[in-house]
Amino acid sequence: MPRPLNVALIGTGFMGRAHSNAWMSVNKFFDLPLDAVMHTVCGSDLEDTRAFAERWGWGRATATVSELAADDEIDLIDVTTPNDLHRAHAVAALAGGKHVACEKPLAGTLDDARAMRDAARTARARGTRAYVWFNYRRCPAVAYAHGLVAEGRLGRLYHVRGQYLQDWGGPATPLSWRFDAARAGSGAHGDLNAHVVDLACFVTGDEITEVTGAVETRFIRERPSPGGGTGPSTVDDCVGFLARFRSGAVGSFEASRLATGHANSNRLEINGELGSLSFDVERMNELEWFDNTVDAGRRGWTTIMCTTAGVHPYVEAYWPPGHALGYEHQFISQAADMIREISGGSAVVALADFDDAYRTQRVLDAALISARQRQAVSLDDPEQ
Ligand code: SOE
């Protein structure tokens, strides 16, 4: 009989729902040594949080976040609050001996991210784990692409092209914490480039050593306020930048919430000497593959349906070939990998810990420096 892993969730928004679904599903799809127990959910309004707990199956509801780190029954705290609260919630949880699973980006600022990284390093010595929900690593197509690169199937890498394009951020979109620099740190940049930078470094197994040519733009400066009237939006609506990888590959990155026609297009293309691959989460079960080693007459892009159990990672836990997976399966698979590692086993593909997420945060911070000072920013010193 698996031992319980008592989970507490902070936050009842979009990610609160996605993570609740993951914790309630993970032991249904995966045979694991620990049984995720939805112990407590914490939200800002107690009545709303009680209703959320009832709907999603959390054992208890609270509006007092400090209770969680002090509760000896709780083993893991899942943080889905706005970026400016990640540090306080994660550091308190780690100090309380709890494992942490924190939403991305690690934090709104590099200082907060560094403090979280350092707290996680201290806690790691006690066997406590700290992860970030870079969920796209667990699309089977992405995990398979990671394997193709690791096997050398693309050969020497030349280009890494990452784009995360959404279009929900138009002038009619009302203010929320995501448009407040004091709460979010940045706009589309920290929200979306965080994902695509992590994705690029994960799939290539490489790291970014220089950022340059960045452009940060805020098109919309006033937005409707939920309570009526308008208020200032103080974050970027899009950021683009160029990068160099340690291997010598060249990268280009772009994040926008105003990319009309793209609802949630998180794209990665890698061009190598022996082949290229291209992924778009809007078609998350497919991987575009170009094999440059076949004879010229048969050379061309092919669409791989990444739904074959035993070939494409994670698929065997879900459905037969061709029965597509969805956004929610990435979170269920990440919950499974975190449980595997916490119980002494191994994740199917690497989990992003706070060190990984801090490296991503450094890239994000360097891009804003590059944009504001119109210069290249070196990231060669890993401990900066
Ligand atoms: C909003 O941009 C958002 O919910 C991101 O915060 C998520 O990380 C992404 O997966 C979907 O879009």
mmCIF file of C-alpha atoms and ligand atoms in Angstrom:
data_model
loop_
_atom_site.group_PDB
_atom_site.id
_atom_site.type_symbol
_atom_site.label_atom_id
_atom_site.label_comp_id
_atom_site.label_asym_id
_atom_site.label_seq_id
_atom_site.Cartn_x
_atom_site.Cartn_y
_atom_site.Cartn_z
ATOM 1 C CA MET A 1 0.000 0.000 0.000
ATOM 2 C CA PRO A 2 1.669 3.315 -1.090
ATOM 3 C CA ARG A 3 2.416 5.728 1.722
ATOM 4 C CA PRO A 4 0.541 9.076 1.531
ATOM 5 C CA LEU A 5 2.150 12.241 0.214
ATOM 6 C CA ASN A 6 0.070 14.965 1.838
ATOM 7 C CA VAL A 7 -0.127 17.900 -0.581
ATOM 8 C CA ALA A 8 -1.190 21.468 0.165
ATOM 9 C CA LEU A 9 -2.057 23.889 -2.643
ATOM 10 C CA ILE A 10 -1.803 27.675 -2.452
ATOM 11 C CA GLY A 11 -3.959 29.356 -5.094
ATOM 12 C CA THR A 12 -7.297 28.507 -6.680
ATOM 13 C CA GLY A 13 -6.994 30.117 -10.117
ATOM 14 C CA PHE A 14 -6.182 28.589 -13.507
ATOM 15 C CA MET A 15 -3.051 26.856 -12.200
ATOM 16 C CA GLY A 16 -4.879 25.860 -8.998
ATOM 17 C CA ARG A 17 -7.364 23.973 -11.162
ATOM 18 C CA ALA A 18 -4.684 22.453 -13.424
ATOM 19 C CA HIS A 19 -2.676 21.279 -10.406
ATOM 20 C CA SER A 20 -5.775 20.000 -8.519
ATOM 21 C CA ASN A 21 -6.593 17.911 -11.585
ATOM 22 C CA ALA A 22 -3.020 16.578 -11.607
ATOM 23 C CA TRP A 23 -2.987 15.617 -7.914
ATOM 24 C CA MET A 24 -6.420 13.936 -8.157
ATOM 25 C CA SER A 25 -5.419 11.989 -11.296
ATOM 26 C CA VAL A 26 -1.760 11.066 -10.871
ATOM 27 C CA ASN A 27 -2.258 7.840 -8.885
ATOM 28 C CA LYS A 28 -5.029 6.767 -11.245
ATOM 29 C CA PHE A 29 -2.719 6.780 -14.282
ATOM 30 C CA PHE A 30 0.658 5.955 -12.681
ATOM 31 C CA ASP A 31 1.700 3.195 -10.262
ATOM 32 C CA LEU A 32 3.761 5.114 -7.736
ATOM 33 C CA PRO A 33 5.283 4.425 -4.316
ATOM 34 C CA LEU A 34 3.466 7.412 -2.800
ATOM 35 C CA ASP A 35 -0.227 8.254 -2.928
ATOM 36 C CA ALA A 36 -0.908 11.975 -3.457
ATOM 37 C CA VAL A 37 -3.443 13.081 -0.825
ATOM 38 C CA MET A 38 -5.165 16.414 -1.478
ATOM 39 C CA HIS A 39 -4.793 17.524 2.141
ATOM 40 C CA THR A 40 -5.391 21.319 2.210
ATOM 41 C CA VAL A 41 -6.065 24.135 -0.224
ATOM 42 C CA CYS A 42 -5.370 27.748 0.687
ATOM 43 C CA GLY A 43 -7.004 30.734 -0.996
ATOM 44 C CA SER A 44 -7.523 34.424 -0.313
ATOM 45 C CA ASP A 45 -11.273 34.131 0.425
ATOM 46 C CA LEU A 46 -12.285 31.352 2.834
ATOM 47 C CA GLU A 47 -15.790 30.831 1.441
ATOM 48 C CA ASP A 48 -14.549 30.634 -2.155
ATOM 49 C CA THR A 49 -11.744 28.313 -1.061
ATOM 50 C CA ARG A 50 -14.201 26.031 0.735
ATOM 51 C CA ALA A 51 -16.254 25.822 -2.471
ATOM 52 C CA PHE A 52 -13.057 25.088 -4.451
ATOM 53 C CA ALA A 53 -12.076 22.353 -1.961
ATOM 54 C CA GLU A 54 -15.529 20.771 -2.276
ATOM 55 C CA ARG A 55 -15.438 20.864 -6.074
ATOM 56 C CA TRP A 56 -11.901 19.519 -6.493
ATOM 57 C CA GLY A 57 -11.703 17.128 -3.523
ATOM 58 C CA TRP A 58 -9.331 18.914 -1.135
ATOM 59 C CA GLY A 59 -9.604 17.637 2.461
ATOM 60 C CA ARG A 60 -9.698 21.052 4.079
ATOM 61 C CA ALA A 61 -9.705 24.743 3.153
ATOM 62 C CA THR A 62 -7.954 27.681 4.769
ATOM 63 C CA ALA A 63 -7.244 31.338 4.057
ATOM 64 C CA THR A 64 -4.210 31.372 6.385
ATOM 65 C CA VAL A 65 -1.145 30.481 4.353
ATOM 66 C CA SER A 66 1.156 30.389 7.414
ATOM 67 C CA GLU A 67 -0.717 27.296 8.668
ATOM 68 C CA LEU A 68 0.676 25.178 5.818
ATOM 69 C CA ALA A 69 4.407 25.355 6.556
ATOM 70 C CA ALA A 70 3.622 24.739 10.247
ATOM 71 C CA ASP A 71 1.378 21.716 9.647
ATOM 72 C CA ASP A 72 3.414 18.561 10.400
ATOM 73 C CA GLU A 73 1.024 16.458 8.334
ATOM 74 C CA ILE A 74 1.842 18.302 5.091
ATOM 75 C CA ASP A 75 4.693 16.898 2.970
ATOM 76 C CA LEU A 76 4.614 19.117 -0.137
ATOM 77 C CA ILE A 77 3.383 22.651 -0.769
ATOM 78 C CA ASP A 78 2.309 23.569 -4.293
ATOM 79 C CA VAL A 79 2.630 27.323 -4.957
ATOM 80 C CA THR A 80 0.455 28.872 -7.681
ATOM 81 C CA THR A 81 0.250 32.441 -6.373
ATOM 82 C CA PRO A 82 1.309 35.607 -8.232
ATOM 83 C CA ASN A 83 5.055 35.861 -8.862
ATOM 84 C CA ASP A 84 5.778 38.346 -6.051
ATOM 85 C CA LEU A 85 4.557 35.783 -3.462
ATOM 86 C CA HIS A 86 6.576 32.820 -4.724
ATOM 87 C CA ARG A 87 9.609 33.632 -2.568
ATOM 88 C CA ALA A 88 7.749 34.030 0.733
ATOM 89 C CA HIS A 89 5.624 30.920 0.224
ATOM 90 C CA ALA A 90 8.406 28.670 -1.090
ATOM 91 C CA VAL A 91 11.044 29.746 1.435
ATOM 92 C CA ALA A 92 8.597 29.274 4.337
ATOM 93 C CA ALA A 93 7.650 25.840 3.035
ATOM 94 C CA LEU A 94 11.291 24.767 2.632
ATOM 95 C CA ALA A 95 12.125 26.080 6.116
ATOM 96 C CA GLY A 96 9.214 23.975 7.383
ATOM 97 C CA GLY A 97 10.778 20.880 5.828
ATOM 98 C CA LYS A 98 8.226 20.643 3.021
ATOM 99 C CA HIS A 99 8.960 19.751 -0.581
ATOM 100 C CA VAL A 100 7.929 22.584 -2.918
ATOM 101 C CA ALA A 101 6.403 22.630 -6.387
ATOM 102 C CA CYS A 102 6.267 26.267 -7.533
ATOM 103 C CA GLU A 103 4.664 27.689 -10.668
ATOM 104 C CA LYS A 104 6.825 29.461 -13.209
ATOM 105 C CA PRO A 105 8.532 31.830 -13.446
ATOM 106 C CA LEU A 106 10.516 31.121 -10.298
ATOM 107 C CA ALA A 107 9.955 34.719 -9.192
ATOM 108 C CA GLY A 108 9.233 38.215 -10.457
ATOM 109 C CA THR A 109 12.771 39.432 -9.779
ATOM 110 C CA LEU A 110 16.283 37.966 -9.981
ATOM 111 C CA ASP A 111 16.886 38.792 -6.306
ATOM 112 C CA ASP A 112 13.845 36.788 -5.234
ATOM 113 C CA ALA A 113 14.838 33.948 -7.565
ATOM 114 C CA ARG A 114 18.372 33.866 -6.127
ATOM 115 C CA ALA A 115 17.020 33.718 -2.553
ATOM 116 C CA MET A 116 14.721 30.843 -3.552
ATOM 117 C CA ARG A 117 17.601 29.009 -5.238
ATOM 118 C CA ASP A 118 19.759 29.398 -2.116
ATOM 119 C CA ALA A 119 16.945 28.245 0.197
ATOM 120 C CA ALA A 120 16.405 25.201 -2.008
ATOM 121 C CA ARG A 121 20.125 24.352 -1.934
ATOM 122 C CA THR A 122 20.077 24.457 1.874
ATOM 123 C CA ALA A 123 16.920 22.342 2.031
ATOM 124 C CA ARG A 124 18.327 19.876 -0.531
ATOM 125 C CA ALA A 125 21.016 18.909 1.968
ATOM 126 C CA ARG A 126 18.163 17.718 4.200
ATOM 127 C CA GLY A 127 16.616 15.714 1.347
ATOM 128 C CA THR A 128 13.906 18.267 0.608
ATOM 129 C CA ARG A 129 13.119 18.845 -3.057
ATOM 130 C CA ALA A 130 12.104 22.083 -4.818
ATOM 131 C CA TYR A 131 10.647 21.987 -8.320
ATOM 132 C CA VAL A 132 9.149 24.423 -10.828
ATOM 133 C CA TRP A 133 6.160 23.558 -13.016
ATOM 134 C CA PHE A 134 7.846 23.879 -16.402
ATOM 135 C CA ASN A 135 5.116 21.566 -17.592
ATOM 136 C CA TYR A 136 5.890 21.639 -21.349
ATOM 137 C CA ARG A 137 8.937 19.396 -20.822
ATOM 138 C CA ARG A 138 6.437 16.571 -20.336
ATOM 139 C CA CYS A 139 4.632 16.804 -23.651
ATOM 140 C CA PRO A 140 5.624 13.408 -25.125
ATOM 141 C CA ALA A 141 6.761 15.207 -28.302
ATOM 142 C CA VAL A 142 9.087 17.464 -26.290
ATOM 143 C CA ALA A 143 10.473 14.646 -24.148
ATOM 144 C CA TYR A 144 11.064 12.641 -27.363
ATOM 145 C CA ALA A 145 12.750 15.649 -29.030
ATOM 146 C CA HIS A 146 15.064 15.890 -26.026
ATOM 147 C CA GLY A 147 16.031 12.263 -26.680
ATOM 148 C CA LEU A 148 16.691 12.876 -30.388
ATOM 149 C CA VAL A 149 19.095 15.711 -29.556
ATOM 150 C CA ALA A 150 20.769 13.720 -26.774
ATOM 151 C CA GLU A 151 21.320 10.792 -29.202
ATOM 152 C CA GLY A 152 23.028 13.175 -31.641
ATOM 153 C CA ARG A 153 20.344 12.750 -34.304
ATOM 154 C CA LEU A 154 20.529 16.469 -35.158
ATOM 155 C CA GLY A 155 24.310 16.610 -35.039
ATOM 156 C CA ARG A 156 25.940 19.970 -34.386
ATOM 157 C CA LEU A 157 23.259 22.481 -33.451
ATOM 158 C CA TYR A 158 23.203 25.760 -35.374
ATOM 159 C CA HIS A 159 19.903 27.484 -34.503
ATOM 160 C CA VAL A 160 17.427 27.423 -31.620
ATOM 161 C CA ARG A 161 14.259 29.400 -32.344
ATOM 162 C CA GLY A 162 11.729 29.824 -29.518
ATOM 163 C CA GLN A 163 8.477 31.690 -29.669
ATOM 164 C CA TYR A 164 5.571 31.807 -27.193
ATOM 165 C CA LEU A 165 2.699 33.620 -28.888
ATOM 166 C CA GLN A 166 -0.659 34.366 -27.288
ATOM 167 C CA ASP A 167 -3.284 36.948 -28.200
ATOM 168 C CA TRP A 168 -5.408 37.416 -25.082
ATOM 169 C CA GLY A 169 -3.716 40.637 -24.048
ATOM 170 C CA GLY A 170 -5.575 43.137 -26.231
ATOM 171 C CA PRO A 171 -6.750 46.604 -25.047
ATOM 172 C CA ALA A 172 -10.076 45.212 -23.740
ATOM 173 C CA THR A 173 -8.339 42.758 -21.389
ATOM 174 C CA PRO A 174 -8.844 44.058 -17.842
ATOM 175 C CA LEU A 175 -6.072 44.621 -15.333
ATOM 176 C CA SER A 176 -4.910 41.733 -13.153
ATOM 177 C CA TRP A 177 -1.724 41.006 -11.205
ATOM 178 C CA ARG A 178 -0.168 39.934 -14.511
ATOM 179 C CA PHE A 179 -0.167 43.565 -15.702
ATOM 180 C CA ASP A 180 1.336 44.964 -12.480
ATOM 181 C CA ALA A 181 5.154 45.061 -12.574
ATOM 182 C CA ALA A 182 5.271 45.142 -8.751
ATOM 183 C CA ARG A 183 3.431 41.788 -8.621
ATOM 184 C CA ALA A 184 4.457 40.014 -11.844
ATOM 185 C CA GLY A 185 7.958 41.434 -12.371
ATOM 186 C CA SER A 186 7.361 41.536 -16.119
ATOM 187 C CA GLY A 187 4.549 40.777 -18.537
ATOM 188 C CA ALA A 188 4.639 38.370 -21.464
ATOM 189 C CA HIS A 189 8.394 38.079 -20.909
ATOM 190 C CA GLY A 190 8.410 36.413 -17.491
ATOM 191 C CA ASP A 191 5.161 34.580 -18.164
ATOM 192 C CA LEU A 192 5.991 33.150 -21.596
ATOM 193 C CA ASN A 193 9.698 33.528 -22.372
ATOM 194 C CA ALA A 194 10.266 31.651 -19.095
ATOM 195 C CA HIS A 195 8.630 28.613 -20.690
ATOM 196 C CA VAL A 196 10.389 28.823 -24.020
ATOM 197 C CA VAL A 197 13.834 29.476 -22.536
ATOM 198 C CA ASP A 198 13.432 26.461 -20.242
ATOM 199 C CA LEU A 199 12.165 24.407 -23.180
ATOM 200 C CA ALA A 200 15.112 25.410 -25.389
ATOM 201 C CA CYS A 201 17.721 24.644 -22.715
ATOM 202 C CA PHE A 202 16.004 21.365 -21.767
ATOM 203 C CA VAL A 203 15.659 20.028 -25.332
ATOM 204 C CA THR A 204 19.165 21.090 -26.406
ATOM 205 C CA GLY A 205 20.810 20.156 -23.093
ATOM 206 C CA ASP A 206 22.664 23.451 -23.499
ATOM 207 C CA GLU A 207 22.735 26.774 -21.660
ATOM 208 C CA ILE A 208 22.587 30.410 -22.734
ATOM 209 C CA THR A 209 25.843 32.332 -22.180
ATOM 210 C CA GLU A 210 24.970 35.678 -23.795
ATOM 211 C CA VAL A 211 21.842 37.724 -24.490
ATOM 212 C CA THR A 212 21.769 40.603 -26.961
ATOM 213 C CA GLY A 213 19.586 42.594 -29.315
ATOM 214 C CA ALA A 214 16.617 42.584 -26.958
ATOM 215 C CA VAL A 215 13.487 44.630 -27.538
ATOM 216 C CA GLU A 216 10.934 45.221 -24.761
ATOM 217 C CA THR A 217 7.622 46.827 -25.754
ATOM 218 C CA ARG A 218 4.489 47.866 -23.914
ATOM 219 C CA PHE A 219 1.850 48.655 -26.528
ATOM 220 C CA ILE A 220 -1.038 49.057 -24.099
ATOM 221 C CA ARG A 221 -0.485 51.412 -21.166
ATOM 222 C CA GLU A 222 -4.030 51.776 -19.854
ATOM 223 C CA ARG A 223 -6.438 48.888 -19.291
ATOM 224 C CA PRO A 224 -9.984 48.560 -17.921
ATOM 225 C CA SER A 225 -10.042 48.071 -14.151
ATOM 226 C CA PRO A 226 -12.253 45.210 -12.893
ATOM 227 C CA GLY A 227 -13.928 47.695 -10.557
ATOM 228 C CA GLY A 228 -14.666 50.195 -13.351
ATOM 229 C CA GLY A 229 -12.607 52.939 -14.975
ATOM 230 C CA THR A 230 -9.078 52.268 -16.167
ATOM 231 C CA GLY A 231 -5.641 51.834 -14.625
ATOM 232 C CA PRO A 232 -2.017 51.594 -15.737
ATOM 233 C CA SER A 233 -0.480 48.466 -17.180
ATOM 234 C CA THR A 234 3.171 48.600 -16.132
ATOM 235 C CA VAL A 235 4.577 45.521 -17.904
ATOM 236 C CA ASP A 236 5.743 44.519 -21.359
ATOM 237 C CA ASP A 237 3.284 43.103 -23.866
ATOM 238 C CA CYS A 238 6.149 41.509 -25.781
ATOM 239 C CA VAL A 239 9.891 40.909 -25.506
ATOM 240 C CA GLY A 240 12.224 39.509 -28.140
ATOM 241 C CA PHE A 241 15.943 38.798 -27.889
ATOM 242 C CA LEU A 242 18.891 36.987 -29.465
ATOM 243 C CA ALA A 243 21.133 34.566 -27.580
ATOM 244 C CA ARG A 244 24.291 32.496 -27.810
ATOM 245 C CA PHE A 245 24.484 29.001 -26.328
ATOM 246 C CA ARG A 246 27.600 27.499 -24.727
ATOM 247 C CA SER A 247 27.840 25.049 -27.675
ATOM 248 C CA GLY A 248 28.019 27.995 -30.092
ATOM 249 C CA ALA A 249 24.447 27.619 -31.345
ATOM 250 C CA VAL A 250 22.570 30.865 -31.955
ATOM 251 C CA GLY A 251 19.145 31.487 -30.431
ATOM 252 C CA SER A 252 16.225 33.814 -31.053
ATOM 253 C CA PHE A 253 13.339 34.185 -28.611
ATOM 254 C CA GLU A 254 10.025 36.026 -28.705
ATOM 255 C CA ALA A 255 7.081 36.235 -26.319
ATOM 256 C CA SER A 256 3.898 38.187 -26.948
ATOM 257 C CA ARG A 257 0.357 38.417 -25.623
ATOM 258 C CA LEU A 258 -0.647 40.413 -28.729
ATOM 259 C CA ALA A 259 0.241 37.890 -31.444
ATOM 260 C CA THR A 260 -3.195 38.031 -33.075
ATOM 261 C CA GLY A 261 -4.245 34.611 -34.303
ATOM 262 C CA HIS A 262 -2.117 32.625 -31.837
ATOM 263 C CA ALA A 263 -4.003 31.518 -28.713
ATOM 264 C CA ASN A 264 -1.241 29.514 -27.033
ATOM 265 C CA SER A 265 1.497 28.805 -29.534
ATOM 266 C CA ASN A 266 4.582 27.765 -27.604
ATOM 267 C CA ARG A 267 6.976 26.897 -30.403
ATOM 268 C CA LEU A 268 10.487 25.547 -30.603
ATOM 269 C CA GLU A 269 12.516 24.849 -33.730
ATOM 270 C CA ILE A 270 16.072 23.508 -33.690
ATOM 271 C CA ASN A 271 18.236 23.331 -36.807
ATOM 272 C CA GLY A 272 21.221 21.010 -36.751
ATOM 273 C CA GLU A 273 23.724 19.653 -39.289
ATOM 274 C CA LEU A 274 21.971 16.268 -39.521
ATOM 275 C CA GLY A 275 18.377 17.321 -39.004
ATOM 276 C CA SER A 276 15.801 19.744 -37.669
ATOM 277 C CA LEU A 277 12.822 19.487 -35.371
ATOM 278 C CA SER A 278 9.891 21.788 -34.772
ATOM 279 C CA PHE A 279 7.225 21.708 -32.042
ATOM 280 C CA ASP A 280 4.146 23.840 -31.316
ATOM 281 C CA VAL A 281 2.098 23.171 -28.188
ATOM 282 C CA GLU A 282 -1.069 24.078 -30.106
ATOM 283 C CA ARG A 283 -0.386 20.732 -31.881
ATOM 284 C CA MET A 284 1.195 19.176 -28.805
ATOM 285 C CA ASN A 285 0.936 15.522 -29.959
ATOM 286 C CA GLU A 286 2.972 16.166 -33.124
ATOM 287 C CA LEU A 287 6.665 16.685 -33.757
ATOM 288 C CA GLU A 288 7.878 17.977 -37.143
ATOM 289 C CA TRP A 289 11.093 16.228 -38.103
ATOM 290 C CA PHE A 290 13.503 16.824 -40.998
ATOM 291 C CA ASP A 291 16.149 14.116 -41.499
ATOM 292 C CA ASN A 292 19.039 15.610 -43.426
ATOM 293 C CA THR A 293 20.744 12.233 -43.725
ATOM 294 C CA VAL A 294 18.264 10.582 -46.113
ATOM 295 C CA ASP A 295 18.931 10.768 -49.835
ATOM 296 C CA ALA A 296 17.976 14.090 -51.383
ATOM 297 C CA GLY A 297 15.089 12.556 -53.311
ATOM 298 C CA ARG A 298 13.270 11.514 -50.121
ATOM 299 C CA ARG A 299 14.313 14.412 -47.875
ATOM 300 C CA GLY A 300 11.480 16.453 -46.423
ATOM 301 C CA TRP A 301 9.598 17.426 -43.256
ATOM 302 C CA THR A 302 7.607 14.624 -41.676
ATOM 303 C CA THR A 303 4.954 14.865 -38.972
ATOM 304 C CA ILE A 304 5.524 12.361 -36.176
ATOM 305 C CA MET A 305 2.431 11.526 -34.103
ATOM 306 C CA CYS A 306 4.004 11.204 -30.655
ATOM 307 C CA THR A 307 1.392 8.872 -29.189
ATOM 308 C CA THR A 308 3.152 5.493 -29.301
ATOM 309 C CA ALA A 309 3.487 3.818 -25.928
ATOM 310 C CA GLY A 310 7.011 2.669 -25.177
ATOM 311 C CA VAL A 311 8.454 5.032 -27.799
ATOM 312 C CA HIS A 312 7.134 8.460 -26.857
ATOM 313 C CA PRO A 313 7.537 9.153 -23.117
ATOM 314 C CA TYR A 314 4.527 9.091 -20.752
ATOM 315 C CA VAL A 315 2.066 7.848 -23.417
ATOM 316 C CA GLU A 316 1.947 4.348 -21.936
ATOM 317 C CA ALA A 317 0.257 5.727 -18.826
ATOM 318 C CA TYR A 318 -2.643 7.154 -20.784
ATOM 319 C CA TRP A 319 -4.177 6.110 -24.108
ATOM 320 C CA PRO A 320 -3.549 3.911 -27.207
ATOM 321 C CA PRO A 321 -1.770 5.344 -30.281
ATOM 322 C CA GLY A 322 -3.491 8.278 -31.943
ATOM 323 C CA HIS A 323 -5.677 9.105 -28.924
ATOM 324 C CA ALA A 324 -4.272 12.563 -28.289
ATOM 325 C CA LEU A 325 -3.101 13.896 -24.935
ATOM 326 C CA GLY A 326 -3.948 17.373 -23.687
ATOM 327 C CA TYR A 327 -2.550 20.263 -21.665
ATOM 328 C CA GLU A 328 -3.693 18.630 -18.435
ATOM 329 C CA HIS A 329 -1.600 15.484 -19.036
ATOM 330 C CA GLN A 330 1.633 17.506 -18.806
ATOM 331 C CA PHE A 331 0.782 18.384 -15.196
ATOM 332 C CA ILE A 332 -0.276 14.830 -14.308
ATOM 333 C CA SER A 333 3.028 13.536 -15.737
ATOM 334 C CA GLN A 334 4.992 16.149 -13.797
ATOM 335 C CA ALA A 335 3.208 15.191 -10.565
ATOM 336 C CA ALA A 336 4.180 11.578 -11.269
ATOM 337 C CA ASP A 337 7.840 12.469 -11.850
ATOM 338 C CA MET A 338 7.990 14.579 -8.690
ATOM 339 C CA ILE A 339 6.517 11.692 -6.671
ATOM 340 C CA ARG A 340 9.017 9.291 -8.272
ATOM 341 C CA GLU A 341 11.976 11.498 -7.300
ATOM 342 C CA ILE A 342 10.697 12.345 -3.822
ATOM 343 C CA SER A 343 10.332 8.615 -3.133
ATOM 344 C CA GLY A 344 13.913 7.937 -4.231
ATOM 345 C CA GLY A 345 13.282 7.000 -7.849
ATOM 346 C CA SER A 346 13.968 8.840 -11.097
ATOM 347 C CA ALA A 347 11.888 11.123 -13.274
ATOM 348 C CA VAL A 348 11.308 10.021 -16.879
ATOM 349 C CA VAL A 349 12.868 13.289 -18.089
ATOM 350 C CA ALA A 350 14.650 15.840 -15.916
ATOM 351 C CA LEU A 351 12.506 17.913 -13.582
ATOM 352 C CA ALA A 352 13.274 21.635 -13.418
ATOM 353 C CA ASP A 353 14.559 22.416 -9.920
ATOM 354 C CA PHE A 354 15.211 25.876 -8.441
ATOM 355 C CA ASP A 355 18.755 25.932 -9.849
ATOM 356 C CA ASP A 356 17.429 25.322 -13.362
ATOM 357 C CA ALA A 357 14.702 27.916 -12.879
ATOM 358 C CA TYR A 358 17.229 30.428 -11.526
ATOM 359 C CA ARG A 359 19.323 29.985 -14.696
ATOM 360 C CA THR A 360 16.202 30.728 -16.732
ATOM 361 C CA GLN A 361 15.468 33.769 -14.565
ATOM 362 C CA ARG A 362 19.004 35.080 -15.246
ATOM 363 C CA VAL A 363 18.324 34.885 -18.974
ATOM 364 C CA LEU A 364 15.047 36.769 -18.544
ATOM 365 C CA ASP A 365 16.750 39.428 -16.437
ATOM 366 C CA ALA A 366 19.620 39.740 -18.923
ATOM 367 C CA ALA A 367 17.144 40.291 -21.756
ATOM 368 C CA LEU A 368 15.552 43.218 -19.920
ATOM 369 C CA ILE A 369 18.999 44.692 -19.205
ATOM 370 C CA SER A 370 19.927 44.221 -22.871
ATOM 371 C CA ALA A 371 16.712 45.933 -23.992
ATOM 372 C CA ARG A 372 17.023 48.852 -21.574
ATOM 373 C CA GLN A 373 20.771 49.428 -22.022
ATOM 374 C CA ARG A 374 20.897 48.384 -25.687
ATOM 375 C CA GLN A 375 23.852 46.110 -25.140
ATOM 376 C CA ALA A 376 24.899 42.472 -24.989
ATOM 377 C CA VAL A 377 24.805 40.873 -21.531
ATOM 378 C CA SER A 378 27.152 38.002 -20.642
ATOM 379 C CA LEU A 379 25.915 35.140 -18.467
ATOM 380 C CA ASP A 380 29.233 33.335 -18.293
ATOM 381 C CA ASP A 381 29.519 33.456 -14.491
ATOM 382 C CA PRO A 382 26.972 30.811 -13.403
ATOM 383 C CA GLU A 383 26.857 31.998 -9.797
ATOM 384 C CA GLN A 384 25.892 35.614 -10.564
HETATM 385 C C1 SOE B 1 -0.927 32.694 -19.312
HETATM 386 O O1 SOE B 1 -0.083 33.312 -20.180
HETATM 387 C C2 SOE B 1 -0.633 31.217 -19.212
HETATM 388 O O2 SOE B 1 -1.594 30.691 -18.341
HETATM 389 C C3 SOE B 1 0.745 30.953 -18.635
HETATM 390 O O3 SOE B 1 0.901 31.544 -17.376
HETATM 391 C C4 SOE B 1 0.943 29.446 -18.528
HETATM 392 O O4 SOE B 1 2.210 29.149 -17.988
HETATM 393 C C5 SOE B 1 0.814 28.841 -19.929
HETATM 394 O O5 SOE B 1 0.980 27.433 -19.873
HETATM 395 C C6 SOE B 1 -0.536 29.175 -20.510
HETATM 396 O O6 SOE B 1 -0.739 30.625 -20.495
#
